[in-house]
Amino acid sequence: MWRGSRAYPLATLTFDDGPDPQTTPRILDALAEHGVRGAFFLIGRRAEAAPSLVRRIVAGGHDLGNHTWSHRSLWLCGPRATRREVMDGHDAIAQAAGQPPRYFRAPWGMTNLALFPLLRRLATPCVFWSVQPEGGRVADPARQIARCVRGAGPGAILDLHDADGVPGAGARLAAALPGIVGALRGRGLALVPLRDLL
Ligand SMILES: [Zn+2]
């Protein structure tokens, strides 16, 4: 899945690579303050290390996704390593959250043929994105906001990062988030949880 229906003025913010004890709470605070629920694609080993933060994400009404156990590129994984990355991530998040993740997102969007039968068995659809305002590297807040406005329309799935893959990603997103929310709402888009968009 790359986006929702273009028939409704809805969009979803998605956050990858957390949970991060420093930056994820700031993102959750900003989302709560602005009344936005989105989706968090968690790295299993980070979820295992910060279970209370995972439960806080759930309590905030956000959706959970599996972003693999250790954020390896599945493009470079054989069937056995793929299975480990997917299943261990899924189990760690389910354990920390008290409920299984509903979705899956592959690191860097890299997939392989062994992945999809596993996702079917777990009933976690693979969710990509239609807008990546960080453009592969993390832009400064003003540029992030401008890219959101340019790229987003009805059905948009925005790919953001609440934790560091790129150094400083989480902190910069925390600074940009109020502007991103305001800009998208200014375009007439309601920001809804992923389950409502899909
Ligand atoms: Zn990632």
PDB file of C-alpha atoms and ligand atoms in Angstrom, residues 15-18 41 43 67-68 71 105-109 129 159-161 163 165, ligand 1:
ATOM      1  CA  PHE A  15       6.871   7.685  12.074  1.00  0.00           C
ATOM      2  CA  ASP A  16       9.702   5.201  11.541  1.00  0.00           C
ATOM      3  CA  ASP A  17      12.705   3.876  13.456  1.00  0.00           C
ATOM      4  CA  GLY A  18      11.607   4.440  17.071  1.00  0.00           C
ATOM      5  CA  PHE A  41       6.662   1.714  12.677  1.00  0.00           C
ATOM      6  CA  ILE A  43      12.235  -1.370  15.362  1.00  0.00           C
ATOM      7  CA  HIS A  67       9.783  -2.127  11.059  1.00  0.00           C
ATOM      8  CA  THR A  68      11.826  -5.352  11.541  1.00  0.00           C
ATOM      9  CA  HIS A  71      16.525  -2.478  10.576  1.00  0.00           C
ATOM     10  CA  ARG A 105       7.106  -1.366   6.709  1.00  0.00           C
ATOM     11  CA  ALA A 106      10.403  -2.549   5.237  1.00  0.00           C
ATOM     12  CA  PRO A 107      13.544  -0.532   6.068  1.00  0.00           C
ATOM     13  CA  TRP A 108      14.215   1.859   3.147  1.00  0.00           C
ATOM     14  CA  GLY A 109      11.249   0.233   1.393  1.00  0.00           C
ATOM     15  CA  TRP A 129       4.431   5.987   1.604  1.00  0.00           C
ATOM     16  CA  ASP A 159       6.939   9.090   5.966  1.00  0.00           C
ATOM     17  CA  LEU A 160       8.647  10.777   8.923  1.00  0.00           C
ATOM     18  CA  HIS A 161      11.261   9.658  11.473  1.00  0.00           C
ATOM     19  CA  ALA A 163      14.274   8.505  15.892  1.00  0.00           C
ATOM     20  CA  GLY A 165      18.696   6.765  11.393  1.00  0.00           C
TER      21      GLY A 165
HETATM   22 ZN    ZN B   1      13.586   2.932   8.851  1.00  0.00          ZN
END
